Amino acid sequence: MQSPLPKVLHPVAGRPMLSHVLATARGLSPSAIHVVVGHGAEAVREAVAQPDLNWVLQAERLGTGHAVSQALPDIAEGAVVLVLYGDVPLIRAETLASLVEAAHNTPALLTARLQDPSGYGRVLRDAEGKLLGVVEDRDAKGNERSINEINTGVLAAPAADLKEYLPQVGNDNDQGEYYLPDVLGLAVAAGRAPASFAAQSALETLGVNDRLQLHQVEREYQRRQAEALLLAGVSVADAGRLDIRGELTCGENVVIDVNVVIEGHVSLGDGAHVGPNCVLINSHVGAGASIHATSHLEGAVVGPGCSIGPFARLRPGTRLAEGARIGNFVETKNVQMGAGSKASHLSYLGDSQLGSGVNIGAGTITCNYDGVNKHQTIIGDGVFVGSNSTLVAPLEIGAESFVAAGTTATKPVGDKELAVGRSRQRNIQGWQRPNKDEH
């Protein structure tokens, strides 16, 4: 990976690969989850710290069989053990459930078929198709190399079988490692019949060893999410240009345009429309609201029928009531805006409470920070703030008042008052426009 970050912590859809694997494992309702860690163990524990995990240290990395043997002392004799890998994040719970079902009385291997099996262990079968074992790619010879059924590494087995067979596994191979799939051959030698289950798609068994494979896994994960949205009735303009790095819930008749990024927990109400190139982070968009192109929402609640953007930024704490409008190049932070209020152009509103029907003119800013503390601006219902006004907090502007364009307001404005706070204009006669230096 060419990175100091442990491989299993590299993100897919905004979460470490290992987190995806653990979430899938929990979907099977296991009695326990054991995580075997080696390189970067402390960083891995910190990143996915969860109280129900049993951490097992593999001090020496001597192969998959050795890794599983480190966890066996903590596993009950009557359990069925499912072995997963922290760098295989796409595997489906349905696939694993079928594998576990096949493993109640004998070891069972998850297999897949690839057009090009290079780099993968090959599954060996007899003339009748019975599973004999696995040969690693480095050790495969002759006709074995042409076999396209591969070992995915995922295996399930009764704990008693693993405790019997793993101590017998040797390391006489090209890598000098103890391979977990060798327990299959030992079972055959003992007169047992190992089982197998084939994944419906080899894509779900993709492992990650480099940045290219990480990219392939990311795109497949995003394709699955976009496909699920489409099947649920969401209009996705281009399934290849939507990235969901969290959880997205949608009502009916939702439209999502191209190059949209979703992070954290995001919900879109019935009829909501998200334009191209938008980023939504931990936000709610109400029914019928429109998020126009290239807008950025984080920690915002957008009410029904609101209009946002284009090129708007809603920062954490923004709460917009029904029909509010935030226009182009407007930024809000910790703002509550009443129904039907609007800031249409080139403004900054911070730490402010706006009533209903308020108009914020172009170029208006709230001066909410004095260098030490943040202060509130409170604007009543029906207030009109003219263009290029500066509202110096703490400040209260009463209902239905009017702030003249270009005003710097530093004192409270009463209900229905006109506030004018600007220098008197002077026109100077005989003034000469400066000429450019001819030299």
CSV table of C-alpha atoms in Angstrom, one decimal:
chain,number,residue,atom,x,y,z
A,1,MET,CA,0.0,0.0,0.0
A,2,GLN,CA,3.1,2.3,0.3
A,3,SER,CA,1.6,3.7,3.5
A,4,PRO,CA,2.4,3.6,7.3
A,5,LEU,CA,-1.4,3.0,7.8
A,6,PRO,CA,-2.1,-0.7,8.5
A,7,LYS,CA,-3.7,-2.2,5.4
A,8,VAL,CA,-7.0,-3.1,7.0
A,9,LEU,CA,-7.5,0.5,8.1
A,10,HIS,CA,-7.5,1.9,4.5
A,11,PRO,CA,-11.0,3.2,3.9
A,12,VAL,CA,-13.7,1.8,1.6
A,13,ALA,CA,-16.7,4.1,1.4
A,14,GLY,CA,-15.3,6.2,4.3
A,15,ARG,CA,-14.8,3.4,6.7
A,16,PRO,CA,-11.8,1.1,7.4
A,17,MET,CA,-12.0,-2.2,5.5
A,18,LEU,CA,-12.0,-4.0,8.7
A,19,SER,CA,-15.1,-2.2,9.9
A,20,HIS,CA,-17.0,-3.5,6.9
A,21,VAL,CA,-15.9,-7.1,7.6
A,22,LEU,CA,-16.9,-6.8,11.3
A,23,ALA,CA,-20.3,-5.4,10.3
A,24,THR,CA,-20.9,-8.3,8.0
A,25,ALA,CA,-19.8,-10.7,10.7
A,26,ARG,CA,-22.3,-9.2,13.2
A,27,GLY,CA,-25.0,-9.8,10.6
A,28,LEU,CA,-24.6,-13.5,11.3
A,29,SER,CA,-25.3,-13.1,15.0
A,30,PRO,CA,-22.1,-14.8,16.2
A,31,SER,CA,-21.5,-15.8,19.8
A,32,ALA,CA,-18.1,-14.1,19.7
A,33,ILE,CA,-15.8,-12.2,17.3
A,34,HIS,CA,-12.1,-12.7,17.6
A,35,VAL,CA,-9.7,-10.3,15.7
A,36,VAL,CA,-6.2,-11.6,15.1
A,37,VAL,CA,-3.8,-8.6,14.7
A,38,GLY,CA,-0.1,-8.4,14.0
A,39,HIS,CA,1.5,-5.4,12.2
A,40,GLY,CA,0.1,-2.1,13.5
A,41,ALA,CA,-1.9,-3.9,16.2
A,42,GLU,CA,-2.3,-0.8,18.4
A,43,ALA,CA,-3.5,1.4,15.6
A,44,VAL,CA,-6.0,-1.2,14.5
A,45,ARG,CA,-7.4,-1.6,18.1
A,46,GLU,CA,-7.8,2.1,18.4
A,47,ALA,CA,-9.5,2.6,15.0
A,48,VAL,CA,-12.1,-0.1,15.5
A,49,ALA,CA,-12.4,-0.2,19.3
A,50,GLN,CA,-15.6,-2.1,20.1
A,51,PRO,CA,-16.4,-3.8,23.4
A,52,ASP,CA,-17.6,-7.1,21.9
A,53,LEU,CA,-14.3,-7.9,20.2
A,54,ASN,CA,-11.7,-10.3,21.5
A,55,TRP,CA,-8.3,-9.2,20.4
A,56,VAL,CA,-5.7,-11.8,19.7
A,57,LEU,CA,-2.0,-11.0,19.0
A,58,GLN,CA,-0.1,-12.9,16.4
A,59,ALA,CA,3.4,-11.9,17.4
A,60,GLU,CA,5.0,-13.8,14.5
A,61,ARG,CA,3.3,-13.8,11.1
A,62,LEU,CA,3.7,-17.4,10.1
A,63,GLY,CA,0.7,-17.9,7.9
A,64,THR,CA,-3.1,-18.2,8.0
A,65,GLY,CA,-3.1,-21.5,9.8
A,66,HIS,CA,-0.8,-20.0,12.5
A,67,ALA,CA,-3.1,-17.0,12.8
A,68,VAL,CA,-6.2,-19.0,13.5
A,69,SER,CA,-4.4,-21.3,16.0
A,70,GLN,CA,-3.7,-18.2,18.1
A,71,ALA,CA,-7.4,-17.6,18.6
A,72,LEU,CA,-8.4,-21.3,19.1
A,73,PRO,CA,-7.8,-21.4,22.9
A,74,ASP,CA,-10.6,-18.8,23.3
A,75,ILE,CA,-13.1,-20.7,21.2
A,76,ALA,CA,-15.6,-23.2,22.6
A,77,GLU,CA,-15.2,-26.8,21.5
A,78,GLY,CA,-18.8,-27.0,20.1
A,79,ALA,CA,-18.6,-23.8,18.0
A,80,VAL,CA,-18.5,-23.5,14.3
A,81,VAL,CA,-15.6,-21.2,13.4
A,82,LEU,CA,-15.8,-18.8,10.4
A,83,VAL,CA,-12.5,-17.3,9.3
A,84,LEU,CA,-12.7,-13.9,7.5
A,85,TYR,CA,-10.1,-11.5,6.4
A,86,GLY,CA,-9.8,-7.8,7.2
A,87,ASP,CA,-8.8,-6.9,3.6
A,88,VAL,CA,-11.9,-8.6,2.0
A,89,PRO,CA,-14.6,-6.1,2.7
A,90,LEU,CA,-17.2,-6.9,0.0
A,91,ILE,CA,-18.3,-10.4,1.0
A,92,ARG,CA,-22.0,-10.8,1.6
A,93,ALA,CA,-23.6,-12.1,4.7
A,94,GLU,CA,-25.9,-14.4,2.7
A,95,THR,CA,-22.8,-16.1,1.2
A,96,LEU,CA,-21.3,-16.6,4.6
A,97,ALA,CA,-24.5,-17.9,6.1
A,98,SER,CA,-24.6,-20.6,3.4
A,99,LEU,CA,-20.9,-21.5,4.1
A,100,VAL,CA,-21.5,-21.8,7.8
A,101,GLU,CA,-24.5,-24.0,7.2
A,102,ALA,CA,-22.3,-26.4,5.2
A,103,ALA,CA,-19.7,-26.5,7.9
A,104,HIS,CA,-21.6,-27.9,10.9
A,105,ASN,CA,-20.1,-31.4,10.5
A,106,THR,CA,-17.1,-30.8,8.3
A,107,PRO,CA,-14.7,-28.1,7.2
A,108,ALA,CA,-16.2,-26.0,4.3
A,109,LEU,CA,-14.3,-23.8,1.9
A,110,LEU,CA,-15.6,-20.7,0.0
A,111,THR,CA,-14.5,-20.9,-3.6
A,112,ALA,CA,-14.9,-18.7,-6.7
A,113,ARG,CA,-14.1,-18.9,-10.4
A,114,LEU,CA,-11.8,-16.5,-12.2
A,115,GLN,CA,-10.9,-16.1,-15.8
A,116,ASP,CA,-7.4,-15.4,-14.7
A,117,PRO,CA,-6.6,-17.3,-11.4
A,118,SER,CA,-3.0,-16.1,-11.3
A,119,GLY,CA,-1.9,-15.4,-7.7
A,120,TYR,CA,-4.6,-17.5,-6.1
A,121,GLY,CA,-4.6,-21.0,-4.6
A,122,ARG,CA,-6.3,-23.6,-6.8
A,123,VAL,CA,-9.0,-25.9,-5.6
A,124,LEU,CA,-8.2,-29.5,-6.2
A,125,ARG,CA,-11.0,-32.0,-6.8
A,126,ASP,CA,-11.1,-35.7,-7.8
A,127,ALA,CA,-12.8,-37.1,-10.9
A,128,GLU,CA,-16.1,-37.0,-9.2
A,129,GLY,CA,-15.8,-33.4,-8.2
A,130,LYS,CA,-15.1,-34.1,-4.5
A,131,LEU,CA,-12.9,-31.6,-2.7
A,132,LEU,CA,-9.4,-32.8,-2.0
A,133,GLY,CA,-7.7,-29.6,-0.9
A,134,VAL,CA,-5.9,-26.5,-2.1
A,135,VAL,CA,-2.6,-25.9,-3.7
A,136,GLU,CA,-1.1,-22.4,-3.4
A,137,ASP,CA,-0.2,-20.5,-6.6
A,138,ARG,CA,3.5,-20.6,-5.8
A,139,ASP,CA,3.4,-24.4,-5.3
A,140,ALA,CA,1.0,-25.2,-8.2
A,141,LYS,CA,2.5,-27.3,-11.0
A,142,GLY,CA,1.5,-28.5,-14.5
A,143,ASN,CA,-2.3,-28.8,-15.0
A,144,GLU,CA,-2.9,-27.4,-11.6
A,145,ARG,CA,-2.1,-24.0,-12.9
A,146,SER,CA,-4.9,-24.1,-15.4
A,147,ILE,CA,-7.6,-24.7,-12.8
A,148,ASN,CA,-9.8,-21.6,-12.6
A,149,GLU,CA,-11.6,-22.4,-9.3
A,150,ILE,CA,-9.8,-20.6,-6.6
A,151,ASN,CA,-9.5,-20.6,-2.8
A,152,THR,CA,-10.9,-17.3,-1.5
A,153,GLY,CA,-9.2,-18.0,1.9
A,154,VAL,CA,-12.6,-17.9,3.7
A,155,LEU,CA,-13.2,-21.1,5.5
A,156,ALA,CA,-15.7,-22.4,8.1
A,157,ALA,CA,-15.2,-25.5,10.3
A,158,PRO,CA,-16.2,-27.1,13.6
A,159,ALA,CA,-13.8,-25.8,16.3
A,160,ALA,CA,-13.1,-29.4,17.2
A,161,ASP,CA,-11.8,-30.1,13.7
A,162,LEU,CA,-9.5,-27.1,13.7
A,163,LYS,CA,-8.1,-28.0,17.1
A,164,GLU,CA,-7.4,-31.5,15.8
A,165,TYR,CA,-6.0,-30.6,12.3
A,166,LEU,CA,-4.1,-27.3,12.8
A,167,PRO,CA,-1.4,-28.8,15.0
A,168,GLN,CA,-0.7,-31.3,12.1
A,169,VAL,CA,-0.3,-28.6,9.4
A,170,GLY,CA,3.3,-28.2,8.3
A,171,ASN,CA,5.2,-25.4,6.6
A,172,ASP,CA,6.9,-27.3,3.9
A,173,ASN,CA,6.0,-24.9,1.1
A,174,ASP,CA,7.5,-22.1,-0.9
A,175,GLN,CA,6.6,-19.5,1.7
A,176,GLY,CA,7.5,-21.5,4.7
A,177,GLU,CA,4.1,-20.7,6.2
A,178,TYR,CA,1.3,-22.7,7.9
A,179,TYR,CA,-1.6,-22.6,5.5
A,180,LEU,CA,-5.1,-22.8,6.9
A,181,PRO,CA,-6.6,-24.7,3.8
A,182,ASP,CA,-4.2,-27.6,4.6
A,183,VAL,CA,-6.8,-28.7,7.1
A,184,LEU,CA,-9.0,-29.8,4.1
A,185,GLY,CA,-6.4,-32.3,2.9
A,186,LEU,CA,-6.0,-33.6,6.5
A,187,ALA,CA,-9.7,-34.1,6.7
A,188,VAL,CA,-9.7,-36.1,3.5
A,189,ALA,CA,-6.8,-38.2,4.8
A,190,ALA,CA,-8.9,-38.9,7.9
A,191,GLY,CA,-11.8,-40.2,5.7
A,192,ARG,CA,-13.8,-37.0,6.0
A,193,ALA,CA,-15.5,-35.2,3.1
A,194,PRO,CA,-14.9,-31.4,3.2
A,195,ALA,CA,-17.6,-29.3,1.8
A,196,SER,CA,-17.4,-26.2,-0.4
A,197,PHE,CA,-19.7,-23.3,-1.4
A,198,ALA,CA,-19.1,-21.1,-4.5
A,199,ALA,CA,-19.6,-17.4,-4.3
A,200,GLN,CA,-22.1,-16.1,-6.8
A,201,SER,CA,-19.7,-13.4,-7.9
A,202,ALA,CA,-15.9,-13.4,-7.6
A,203,LEU,CA,-16.2,-9.6,-7.0
A,204,GLU,CA,-17.4,-10.2,-3.4
A,205,THR,CA,-14.2,-12.2,-2.6
A,206,LEU,CA,-11.8,-9.5,-3.9
A,207,GLY,CA,-8.9,-8.9,-1.5
A,208,VAL,CA,-6.9,-5.7,-1.3
A,209,ASN,CA,-3.1,-5.8,-1.5
A,210,ASP,CA,-2.4,-2.5,-3.3
A,211,ARG,CA,-4.0,0.8,-4.3
A,212,LEU,CA,-5.3,-0.5,-7.6
A,213,GLN,CA,-7.2,-3.3,-5.8
A,214,LEU,CA,-8.5,-0.8,-3.2
A,215,HIS,CA,-9.8,1.3,-6.0
A,216,GLN,CA,-11.5,-1.7,-7.6
A,217,VAL,CA,-13.2,-2.6,-4.3
A,218,GLU,CA,-14.3,1.0,-3.7
A,219,ARG,CA,-16.0,1.2,-7.1
A,220,GLU,CA,-17.7,-2.1,-6.7
A,221,TYR,CA,-19.0,-1.1,-3.3
A,222,GLN,CA,-20.3,2.2,-4.7
A,223,ARG,CA,-21.9,0.4,-7.6
A,224,ARG,CA,-23.8,-1.8,-5.2
A,225,GLN,CA,-25.1,1.2,-3.2
A,226,ALA,CA,-26.2,3.0,-6.3
A,227,GLU,CA,-27.9,-0.1,-7.6
A,228,ALA,CA,-29.8,-0.5,-4.4
A,229,LEU,CA,-31.0,3.1,-4.5
A,230,LEU,CA,-32.2,2.7,-8.1
A,231,LEU,CA,-34.1,-0.5,-7.2
A,232,ALA,CA,-35.7,1.5,-4.3
A,233,GLY,CA,-37.0,4.1,-6.7
A,234,VAL,CA,-34.3,6.8,-6.3
A,235,SER,CA,-33.4,8.6,-9.6
A,236,VAL,CA,-29.6,8.4,-9.8
A,237,ALA,CA,-28.3,10.2,-12.8
A,238,ASP,CA,-25.1,8.1,-13.1
A,239,ALA,CA,-24.5,5.2,-10.8
A,240,GLY,CA,-20.7,5.5,-11.6
A,241,ARG,CA,-20.6,9.1,-10.2
A,242,LEU,CA,-22.2,8.8,-6.8
A,243,ASP,CA,-20.1,8.1,-3.7
A,244,ILE,CA,-21.8,7.1,-0.4
A,245,ARG,CA,-19.3,7.2,2.5
A,246,GLY,CA,-21.8,6.6,5.2
A,247,GLU,CA,-25.6,6.0,5.4
A,248,LEU,CA,-28.1,7.5,3.0
A,249,THR,CA,-31.9,7.2,3.5
A,250,CYS,CA,-34.3,8.5,0.8
A,251,GLY,CA,-38.0,9.1,0.5
A,252,GLU,CA,-40.0,8.7,-2.6
A,253,ASN,CA,-39.2,10.5,-5.9
A,254,VAL,CA,-35.8,11.6,-4.9
A,255,VAL,CA,-33.3,12.8,-7.6
A,256,ILE,CA,-29.5,12.7,-7.2
A,257,ASP,CA,-27.5,14.2,-10.0
A,258,VAL,CA,-23.9,13.4,-10.9
A,259,ASN,CA,-20.7,13.7,-8.8
A,260,VAL,CA,-22.6,13.8,-5.4
A,261,VAL,CA,-20.7,12.7,-2.3
A,262,ILE,CA,-22.6,11.6,0.8
A,263,GLU,CA,-20.8,11.3,4.2
A,264,GLY,CA,-22.0,10.3,7.6
A,265,HIS,CA,-25.8,10.1,8.1
A,266,VAL,CA,-27.8,11.8,5.4
A,267,SER,CA,-31.5,11.7,4.8
A,268,LEU,CA,-33.4,13.1,1.8
A,269,GLY,CA,-37.2,13.6,2.1
A,270,ASP,CA,-39.8,12.9,-0.5
A,271,GLY,CA,-39.2,14.8,-3.8
A,272,ALA,CA,-35.8,16.2,-2.7
A,273,HIS,CA,-33.4,17.1,-5.5
A,274,VAL,CA,-29.6,17.1,-5.2
A,275,GLY,CA,-27.8,18.8,-8.0
A,276,PRO,CA,-24.4,18.0,-9.5
A,277,ASN,CA,-21.1,18.2,-7.6
A,278,CYS,CA,-22.7,18.5,-4.1
A,279,VAL,CA,-21.3,17.3,-0.8
A,280,LEU,CA,-23.7,16.4,2.0
A,281,ILE,CA,-22.3,15.4,5.4
A,282,ASN,CA,-24.5,14.5,8.4
A,283,SER,CA,-27.4,16.5,7.1
A,284,HIS,CA,-31.2,16.2,6.5
A,285,VAL,CA,-32.9,17.6,3.5
A,286,GLY,CA,-36.7,18.0,3.7
A,287,ALA,CA,-39.4,17.1,1.3
A,288,GLY,CA,-39.4,19.0,-1.9
A,289,ALA,CA,-36.2,20.8,-1.1
A,290,SER,CA,-33.6,21.5,-3.9
A,291,ILE,CA,-29.8,21.5,-3.3
A,292,HIS,CA,-28.4,23.2,-6.4
A,293,ALA,CA,-25.1,22.6,-8.1
A,294,THR,CA,-21.8,22.6,-6.2
A,295,SER,CA,-23.2,23.2,-2.7
A,296,HIS,CA,-21.6,21.9,0.5
A,297,LEU,CA,-23.8,21.0,3.5
A,298,GLU,CA,-22.4,19.7,6.8
A,299,GLY,CA,-24.5,19.2,10.0
A,300,ALA,CA,-27.4,21.1,8.4
A,301,VAL,CA,-31.2,20.6,8.6
A,302,VAL,CA,-32.9,21.9,5.5
A,303,GLY,CA,-36.7,22.2,5.8
A,304,PRO,CA,-39.3,21.3,3.3
A,305,GLY,CA,-39.4,23.3,0.1
A,306,CYS,CA,-36.1,25.1,0.7
A,307,SER,CA,-33.7,26.1,-2.1
A,308,ILE,CA,-30.0,25.9,-1.5
A,309,GLY,CA,-27.2,27.2,-3.9
A,310,PRO,CA,-25.7,27.0,-6.3
A,311,PHE,CA,-22.3,27.4,-4.7
A,312,ALA,CA,-23.7,27.6,-1.1
A,313,ARG,CA,-22.0,26.4,2.0
A,314,LEU,CA,-24.1,25.4,5.1
A,315,ARG,CA,-21.9,24.6,8.1
A,316,PRO,CA,-22.9,22.8,11.3
A,317,GLY,CA,-25.8,24.2,13.3
A,318,THR,CA,-27.7,25.5,10.3
A,319,ARG,CA,-31.4,25.0,10.6
A,320,LEU,CA,-33.7,26.2,7.9
A,321,ALA,CA,-37.5,26.3,8.2
A,322,GLU,CA,-39.9,25.6,5.3
A,323,GLY,CA,-39.3,27.6,2.1
A,324,ALA,CA,-36.1,29.3,3.2
A,325,ARG,CA,-33.6,30.2,0.5
A,326,ILE,CA,-29.8,30.2,0.6
A,327,GLY,CA,-28.4,31.4,-2.7
A,328,ASN,CA,-25.1,31.5,-4.5
A,329,PHE,CA,-21.9,32.1,-2.5
A,330,VAL,CA,-23.7,32.3,0.8
A,331,GLU,CA,-22.2,30.7,3.9
A,332,THR,CA,-24.1,30.0,7.1
A,333,LYS,CA,-22.9,28.6,10.4
A,334,ASN,CA,-25.0,28.0,13.6
A,335,VAL,CA,-27.9,29.8,12.0
A,336,GLN,CA,-31.7,29.3,12.5
A,337,MET,CA,-33.7,30.8,9.7
A,338,GLY,CA,-37.5,31.1,9.8
A,339,ALA,CA,-40.0,30.1,7.1
A,340,GLY,CA,-39.7,31.9,3.8
A,341,SER,CA,-36.6,33.9,4.8
A,342,LYS,CA,-33.8,34.2,2.2
A,343,ALA,CA,-30.2,35.2,1.7
A,344,SER,CA,-29.8,35.1,-2.0
A,345,HIS,CA,-26.3,36.3,-2.8
A,346,LEU,CA,-22.7,36.7,-1.4
A,347,SER,CA,-23.4,36.8,2.3
A,348,TYR,CA,-22.1,35.3,5.6
A,349,LEU,CA,-24.5,34.5,8.4
A,350,GLY,CA,-23.0,33.2,11.6
A,351,ASP,CA,-24.4,32.6,15.1
A,352,SER,CA,-27.7,34.1,14.1
A,353,GLN,CA,-31.4,33.7,14.6
A,354,LEU,CA,-33.7,34.9,11.8
A,355,GLY,CA,-37.5,35.0,12.0
A,356,SER,CA,-39.8,34.3,9.1
A,357,GLY,CA,-40.0,36.4,5.9
A,358,VAL,CA,-36.5,38.0,6.4
A,359,ASN,CA,-34.6,39.3,3.4
A,360,ILE,CA,-30.8,39.4,3.6
A,361,GLY,CA,-29.3,41.6,0.9
A,362,ALA,CA,-26.3,40.8,-1.2
A,363,GLY,CA,-22.9,41.3,0.5
A,364,THR,CA,-24.4,41.3,4.1
A,365,ILE,CA,-22.2,39.8,6.8
A,366,THR,CA,-22.7,39.2,10.5
A,367,CYS,CA,-19.6,40.1,12.5
A,368,ASN,CA,-20.0,37.3,15.2
A,369,TYR,CA,-16.5,37.0,16.4
A,370,ASP,CA,-14.6,39.6,18.4
A,371,GLY,CA,-11.3,37.7,18.5
A,372,VAL,CA,-12.2,35.9,21.7
A,373,ASN,CA,-15.9,35.1,21.9
A,374,LYS,CA,-18.8,34.5,19.5
A,375,HIS,CA,-21.9,36.6,19.7
A,376,GLN,CA,-25.5,36.3,18.5
A,377,THR,CA,-27.4,38.3,15.9
A,378,ILE,CA,-31.2,38.2,16.4
A,379,ILE,CA,-33.3,39.3,13.5
A,380,GLY,CA,-37.1,39.5,13.9
A,381,ASP,CA,-39.9,38.5,11.4
A,382,GLY,CA,-40.2,40.5,8.2
A,383,VAL,CA,-36.9,42.4,8.5
A,384,PHE,CA,-35.3,43.7,5.3
A,385,VAL,CA,-31.5,44.1,5.4
A,386,GLY,CA,-30.2,46.1,2.4
A,387,SER,CA,-27.1,45.1,0.4
A,388,ASN,CA,-23.6,45.4,1.7
A,389,SER,CA,-24.7,45.7,5.3
A,390,THR,CA,-22.5,44.8,8.3
A,391,LEU,CA,-24.3,43.5,11.4
A,392,VAL,CA,-21.9,43.7,14.4
A,393,ALA,CA,-22.9,41.3,17.1
A,394,PRO,CA,-24.3,41.2,19.7
A,395,LEU,CA,-27.1,42.8,17.9
A,396,GLU,CA,-30.9,42.6,17.9
A,397,ILE,CA,-33.0,43.9,15.0
A,398,GLY,CA,-36.8,44.2,15.7
A,399,ALA,CA,-39.6,42.8,13.6
A,400,GLU,CA,-40.5,44.5,10.3
A,401,SER,CA,-37.6,46.9,10.6
A,402,PHE,CA,-35.4,48.0,7.6
A,403,VAL,CA,-31.6,48.2,7.5
A,404,ALA,CA,-30.5,50.6,4.7
A,405,ALA,CA,-27.9,49.4,2.2
A,406,GLY,CA,-24.4,49.9,3.2
A,407,THR,CA,-25.2,50.2,6.9
A,408,THR,CA,-22.8,49.2,9.7
A,409,ALA,CA,-25.3,48.3,12.5
A,410,THR,CA,-23.8,48.3,16.0
A,411,LYS,CA,-26.8,49.3,18.1
A,412,PRO,CA,-30.2,47.5,18.5
A,413,VAL,CA,-32.9,48.4,16.0
A,414,GLY,CA,-36.5,48.5,17.2
A,415,ASP,CA,-39.6,47.1,15.6
A,416,LYS,CA,-40.5,48.9,12.3
A,417,GLU,CA,-37.5,51.3,12.5
A,418,LEU,CA,-35.2,52.3,9.7
A,419,ALA,CA,-31.5,51.9,10.5
A,420,VAL,CA,-29.0,54.0,8.6
A,421,GLY,CA,-25.4,53.7,9.6
A,422,ARG,CA,-23.1,55.0,6.9
A,423,SER,CA,-21.0,58.1,6.2
A,424,ARG,CA,-22.6,61.0,4.4
A,425,GLN,CA,-21.8,61.1,0.6
A,426,ARG,CA,-19.7,64.0,-0.6
A,427,ASN,CA,-19.4,65.0,-4.3
A,428,ILE,CA,-16.1,66.9,-5.0
A,429,GLN,CA,-16.2,69.3,-8.0
A,430,GLY,CA,-13.1,69.8,-10.1
A,431,TRP,CA,-11.6,66.5,-9.2
A,432,GLN,CA,-9.1,65.2,-11.7
A,433,ARG,CA,-8.9,61.6,-12.7
A,434,PRO,CA,-5.2,60.4,-12.3
A,435,ASN,CA,-3.4,59.6,-15.6
A,436,LYS,CA,-1.2,56.7,-16.1
A,437,ASP,CA,2.5,57.5,-16.1
A,438,GLU,CA,3.4,57.9,-19.8
A,439,HIS,CA,7.0,57.0,-19.0
